[in-house]
């Protein structure tokens, strides 16, 4: 039996602009998904969503992981071949809200791939796990950037597209979940909405995308200096830019303003937007969390983590 866990992530800067090749900074956070894989006679997948066999409706990511690692997609191991176990039992438990911009699908995919890798001694190295994870997300969602799966595999604070590891944040992070708009298909919808706006108004939207990219470059320097006050100001401007791209919602902004009023260094949308989550950096996590809850959100106090995919 093998149990592995993998973290969720936030974007400090750069969501949406990264789709157009601009720099971004993403950070693994201490909210994790745990997956146990155990050889068995049949395939079963168990989570809060219910118990299924290979099921691409209820458990699309884990079903794709099993197929890729143990099915026809892997010539070294084929499900049901004589002399090999014909199934696997997979158990999933997660701290990460689903489809809310915190990389929940990447975390379950990476934790499942690593648990299968260990349980069936497939010998895949972490960079291969990250690559397979990206391929599975892209297959299931139709499109995905490699950011979520890479950060979930490697952990830490990561500059993109270079994938350089930066010195970890040491202030508190408060996430505010609007509890609205959660859907695994939301990212693709939001990305395509920004693309349409860009097609319609290229001279206006392209400079906004460039400006968002410039936050990541400046943000790297401020992170090195641990200048959270200036980082927070950049996050606030970034939130305005994301709003201008059309991915904000009234509730996201309500939580962002509540966090700022409670003394956060800065606050912004994290992930694709259109609902989902916002993130604040702060040295007053309880006060910021309470303000987010008073504004109707669900607050989660967390920290940055260097831990990527881990064996439990
Ligand atoms: C979604 O978490 C972030 C986006 O930039 C899309 C992506 O990078 O795949 C909106």
Coordinates of C-alpha atoms and ligand atoms in Angstrom, one line a residue:
X1 CA 0.0 0.0 0.0
X2 CA 1.3 3.5 -0.8
X3 CA -0.1 6.8 0.4
X4 CA 1.2 10.1 -1.2
X5 CA 0.1 13.7 -0.8
X6 CA 0.5 16.7 -3.0
X7 CA -0.2 20.4 -2.4
X8 CA -2.5 23.0 -3.9
X9 CA -1.2 26.3 -5.1
X10 CA -1.9 30.1 -5.4
X11 CA -0.7 32.5 -8.0
X12 CA 1.0 35.5 -6.4
X13 CA 1.1 37.1 -9.9
X14 CA 0.5 36.3 -13.5
X15 CA -2.6 34.2 -13.9
X16 CA -4.1 34.7 -17.4
X17 CA -1.0 36.6 -18.6
X18 CA 1.0 33.3 -18.3
X19 CA -1.2 31.9 -21.0
X20 CA 0.4 34.5 -23.4
X21 CA 4.0 33.7 -22.3
X22 CA 4.3 36.4 -19.7
X23 CA 6.2 35.6 -16.4
X24 CA 4.2 34.5 -13.3
X25 CA 4.9 33.5 -9.7
X26 CA 3.1 30.5 -8.2
X27 CA 3.4 29.1 -4.7
X28 CA 2.6 25.7 -3.2
X29 CA 0.4 26.1 -0.1
X30 CA 0.0 23.8 2.9
X31 CA -3.4 22.4 1.8
X32 CA -3.0 18.9 0.5
X33 CA -4.7 16.0 -1.2
X34 CA -3.9 12.5 0.1
X35 CA -4.2 9.4 -2.1
X36 CA -3.7 5.8 -1.1
X37 CA -3.2 3.1 -3.8
X38 CA -3.4 -0.6 -2.9
X39 CA -3.2 -3.6 -5.2
X40 CA -6.6 -5.3 -5.4
X41 CA -8.7 -7.7 -7.5
X42 CA -10.8 -4.9 -9.0
X43 CA -10.5 -1.1 -9.6
X44 CA -12.3 1.0 -7.0
X45 CA -11.9 4.8 -6.5
X46 CA -13.3 6.2 -3.2
X47 CA -13.7 9.9 -2.4
X48 CA -16.2 12.3 -0.9
X49 CA -17.8 12.1 -4.4
X50 CA -18.7 8.4 -3.9
X51 CA -17.2 5.0 -4.8
X52 CA -16.8 4.1 -8.4
X53 CA -14.7 2.0 -10.7
X54 CA -12.9 3.7 -13.6
X55 CA -15.3 6.5 -14.1
X56 CA -14.5 9.5 -16.2
X57 CA -17.6 11.5 -15.0
X58 CA -17.2 11.2 -11.3
X59 CA -13.4 10.6 -11.0
X60 CA -11.9 11.8 -14.3
X61 CA -8.4 12.6 -13.1
X62 CA -7.8 9.5 -11.1
X63 CA -9.4 7.3 -13.7
X64 CA -7.0 8.8 -16.3
X65 CA -4.1 8.2 -13.9
X66 CA -5.0 4.5 -13.5
X67 CA -5.4 4.1 -17.2
X68 CA -2.1 5.9 -18.0
X69 CA 0.0 4.1 -15.3
X70 CA -1.5 0.6 -15.4
X71 CA -3.6 0.4 -18.5
X72 CA -2.9 0.1 -22.2
X73 CA -1.1 3.5 -22.0
X74 CA 1.7 1.8 -20.2
X75 CA 3.4 -1.0 -22.1
X76 CA 5.3 -2.1 -19.0
X77 CA 2.1 -3.0 -17.1
X78 CA -1.3 -3.8 -18.6
X79 CA -4.4 -4.2 -16.5
X80 CA -5.8 -7.7 -16.5
X81 CA -2.7 -9.4 -18.0
X82 CA -2.1 -12.9 -16.7
X83 CA 0.0 -13.0 -13.6
X84 CA -0.4 -9.4 -12.7
X85 CA -2.9 -7.9 -10.2
X86 CA -6.0 -7.0 -12.1
X87 CA -6.9 -3.9 -10.1
X88 CA -6.2 -1.2 -7.6
X89 CA -8.1 0.4 -4.8
X90 CA -7.6 4.1 -4.6
X91 CA -8.7 6.3 -1.6
X92 CA -8.8 10.1 -1.9
X93 CA -9.0 12.7 0.9
X94 CA -8.5 16.4 0.3
X95 CA -8.1 19.7 2.2
X96 CA -8.4 21.6 -1.1
X97 CA -11.7 23.1 -2.3
X98 CA -12.6 21.5 -5.7
X99 CA -12.5 23.6 -8.9
X100 CA -11.9 26.9 -7.0
X101 CA -8.6 28.0 -8.5
X102 CA -6.3 26.3 -5.9
X103 CA -5.0 23.5 -8.1
X104 CA -7.2 20.7 -6.7
X105 CA -7.2 18.7 -9.9
X106 CA -3.4 18.9 -10.2
X107 CA -3.0 17.9 -6.6
X108 CA -5.2 14.8 -6.9
X109 CA -3.6 13.9 -10.2
X110 CA 0.0 14.2 -8.9
X111 CA -0.7 12.4 -5.6
X112 CA -2.5 9.6 -7.4
X113 CA 0.3 9.2 -10.0
X114 CA 3.0 9.0 -7.3
X115 CA 0.9 6.5 -5.2
X116 CA 0.5 4.3 -8.2
X117 CA 4.1 4.7 -9.2
X118 CA 5.2 3.5 -5.7
X119 CA 2.6 0.7 -5.3
X120 CA 3.4 -0.8 -8.7
X121 CA 7.2 0.0 -8.6
X122 CA 7.1 1.8 -11.9
X123 CA 10.2 3.9 -11.2
X124 CA 9.0 7.2 -12.5
X125 CA 11.1 10.3 -11.4
X126 CA 9.3 13.5 -10.2
X127 CA 9.8 15.4 -13.5
X128 CA 8.1 12.5 -15.4
X129 CA 5.3 12.5 -12.8
X130 CA 4.8 16.3 -13.4
X131 CA 4.8 15.8 -17.2
X132 CA 2.3 13.0 -17.1
X133 CA 0.2 15.0 -14.7
X134 CA 0.1 17.9 -17.1
X135 CA -0.8 15.6 -20.0
X136 CA -3.7 14.1 -17.9
X137 CA -5.0 17.6 -17.0
X138 CA -4.9 18.7 -20.6
X139 CA -6.7 15.5 -21.7
X140 CA -9.4 15.8 -19.1
X141 CA -9.9 19.6 -19.4
X142 CA -9.2 20.1 -23.0
X143 CA -6.4 22.6 -22.1
X144 CA -4.2 23.2 -19.1
X145 CA -0.9 25.1 -18.4
X146 CA 1.8 22.9 -16.8
X147 CA 2.0 25.3 -13.8
X148 CA -0.4 23.6 -11.4
X149 CA 1.0 20.1 -11.9
X150 CA 4.6 21.3 -11.8
X151 CA 4.1 23.3 -8.6
X152 CA 2.2 20.4 -7.0
X153 CA 5.0 18.0 -7.8
X154 CA 8.0 20.2 -6.8
X155 CA 6.4 22.5 -4.1
X156 CA 7.9 25.9 -3.2
X157 CA 7.6 29.3 -4.7
X158 CA 8.3 29.1 -8.4
X159 CA 9.0 31.7 -11.1
X160 CA 7.5 30.9 -14.4
X161 CA 8.2 30.1 -17.2
X162 CA 11.8 29.6 -16.0
X163 CA 10.7 27.2 -13.1
X164 CA 13.4 28.8 -10.9
X165 CA 12.7 28.2 -7.2
X166 CA 12.5 31.4 -5.2
X167 CA 13.1 32.0 -1.5
X168 CA 9.9 30.9 0.3
X169 CA 7.4 33.5 1.6
X170 CA 7.4 33.7 5.4
X171 CA 4.2 35.7 6.0
X172 CA 0.8 34.2 6.5
X173 CA -1.5 33.6 3.5
X174 CA -5.3 33.8 3.9
X175 CA -7.4 32.3 1.1
X176 CA -11.0 33.5 0.7
X177 CA -13.4 31.1 -1.1
X178 CA -16.4 32.8 -2.5
X179 CA -18.1 29.3 -2.6
X180 CA -19.4 30.5 -6.0
X181 CA -18.7 29.3 -9.6
X182 CA -16.6 26.2 -8.6
X183 CA -16.2 24.0 -11.6
X184 CA -13.4 22.1 -13.2
X185 CA -14.4 23.5 -16.6
X186 CA -14.2 27.1 -15.3
X187 CA -10.6 27.7 -16.2
X188 CA -11.1 26.8 -19.8
X189 CA -14.1 29.1 -19.9
X190 CA -12.3 32.1 -18.3
X191 CA -9.2 31.6 -20.6
X192 CA -11.4 31.6 -23.6
X193 CA -13.3 34.7 -22.4
X194 CA -10.1 36.7 -22.1
X195 CA -9.0 35.4 -25.5
X196 CA -12.2 36.8 -27.0
X197 CA -11.8 40.2 -25.3
X198 CA -8.2 40.3 -26.6
X199 CA -9.4 39.5 -30.2
X200 CA -11.9 42.3 -29.9
X201 CA -9.7 45.0 -28.3
X202 CA -6.1 43.9 -28.9
X203 CA -4.6 47.4 -28.4
X204 CA -6.2 47.6 -24.9
X205 CA -5.9 44.0 -23.7
X206 CA -2.4 43.3 -24.8
X207 CA -0.9 46.1 -22.7
X208 CA -2.9 44.8 -19.6
X209 CA -1.4 41.4 -20.2
X210 CA 2.1 42.8 -20.5
X211 CA 1.5 44.9 -17.3
X212 CA 0.4 41.7 -15.4
X213 CA 3.6 40.0 -16.6
X214 CA 5.7 42.9 -15.3
X215 CA 4.3 42.4 -11.7
X216 CA 6.0 39.0 -11.6
X217 CA 9.4 40.4 -12.6
X218 CA 9.3 43.2 -10.0
X219 CA 7.6 40.8 -7.5
X220 CA 10.7 38.5 -7.6
X221 CA 12.9 41.3 -6.4
X222 CA 10.4 42.3 -3.7
X223 CA 10.1 38.7 -2.5
X224 CA 13.9 38.5 -2.2
X225 CA 13.9 41.7 0.0
X226 CA 10.8 40.4 1.9
X227 CA 9.1 43.7 1.2
X228 CA 5.6 42.5 1.8
X229 CA 4.1 46.0 1.9
X230 CA 5.2 46.7 -1.7
X231 CA 4.3 43.2 -2.8
X232 CA 0.8 43.8 -1.4
X233 CA 0.5 47.0 -3.4
X234 CA 1.4 45.1 -6.6
X235 CA -1.2 42.4 -5.7
X236 CA -3.8 45.1 -5.3
X237 CA -3.0 46.5 -8.8
X238 CA -3.0 43.0 -10.3
X239 CA -6.5 42.5 -8.9
X240 CA -7.6 45.6 -10.7
X241 CA -6.0 44.3 -13.9
X242 CA -7.7 40.9 -13.6
X243 CA -11.0 42.7 -13.0
X244 CA -10.4 44.7 -16.2
X245 CA -9.9 41.4 -18.1
X246 CA -13.4 40.4 -17.0
X247 CA -12.5 37.5 -14.7
X248 CA -13.5 39.3 -11.4
X249 CA -16.9 39.0 -9.7
X250 CA -18.6 41.2 -7.1
X251 CA -18.1 38.6 -4.4
X252 CA -14.4 38.2 -5.2
X253 CA -14.0 41.9 -4.9
X254 CA -16.0 42.0 -1.7
X255 CA -13.6 39.5 -0.1
X256 CA -10.6 41.3 -1.5
X257 CA -11.7 44.7 0.0
X258 CA -12.6 43.0 3.3
X259 CA -9.1 41.6 3.6
X260 CA -7.5 44.9 2.7
X261 CA -9.7 46.8 5.3
X262 CA -8.6 44.3 7.9
X263 CA -4.9 45.2 7.3
X264 CA -3.7 42.7 4.7
X265 CA -0.6 43.8 2.8
X266 CA -2.5 43.1 -0.4
X267 CA -5.2 40.9 -1.8
X268 CA -6.3 39.7 -5.3
X269 CA -8.1 37.0 -7.2
X270 CA -6.0 33.7 -7.4
X271 CA -6.5 31.4 -10.4
X272 CA -8.9 31.7 -13.2
X273 CA -11.5 33.9 -11.5
X274 CA -15.2 33.9 -12.4
X275 CA -15.8 32.9 -8.7
X276 CA -13.5 30.6 -6.8
X277 CA -10.9 32.1 -4.5
X278 CA -9.0 35.2 -3.6
X279 CA -5.7 35.4 -1.7
X280 CA -4.3 37.9 0.8
X281 CA -0.8 38.2 2.3
X282 CA -0.8 39.3 5.9
X283 CA 0.8 39.3 9.3
X284 CA -2.7 39.4 10.9
X285 CA -4.2 36.1 9.6
X286 CA -7.1 35.8 12.2
X287 CA -8.2 39.4 11.7
X288 CA -8.2 39.0 7.9
X289 CA -9.9 35.6 8.0
X290 CA -12.7 37.1 10.2
X291 CA -13.2 40.0 7.8
X292 CA -13.5 37.5 4.9
X293 CA -16.0 35.4 6.8
X294 CA -18.0 38.5 7.7
X295 CA -18.1 39.4 4.0
X296 CA -19.7 36.0 3.2
X297 CA -16.6 33.9 2.2
X298 CA -15.0 30.9 3.7
X299 CA -11.5 31.8 5.0
X300 CA -8.6 29.4 5.1
X301 CA -5.4 30.4 6.9
X302 CA -2.3 28.7 5.4
X303 CA 1.4 29.1 4.6
X304 CA 3.7 28.6 1.7
X305 CA 5.3 25.1 1.6
X306 CA 8.5 23.7 0.1
X307 CA 6.9 20.2 0.2
X308 CA 5.7 19.0 -3.2
X309 CA 4.6 15.4 -3.7
X310 CA 5.4 13.4 -0.6
X311 CA 5.2 9.8 0.7
X312 CA 3.0 9.8 3.8
Ligands
LIG1 C1 -5.7 29.2 -13.7 O1 -5.3 28.6 -12.4 C2 -4.6 30.0 -14.3 C3 -4.8 30.5 -15.7 O2 -3.6 31.4 -16.0 C4 -4.8 29.4 -16.7 C5 -3.5 28.6 -16.8 O3 -2.4 29.1 -16.5 O4 -3.6 27.4 -17.2 C6 -6.0 31.3 -15.8

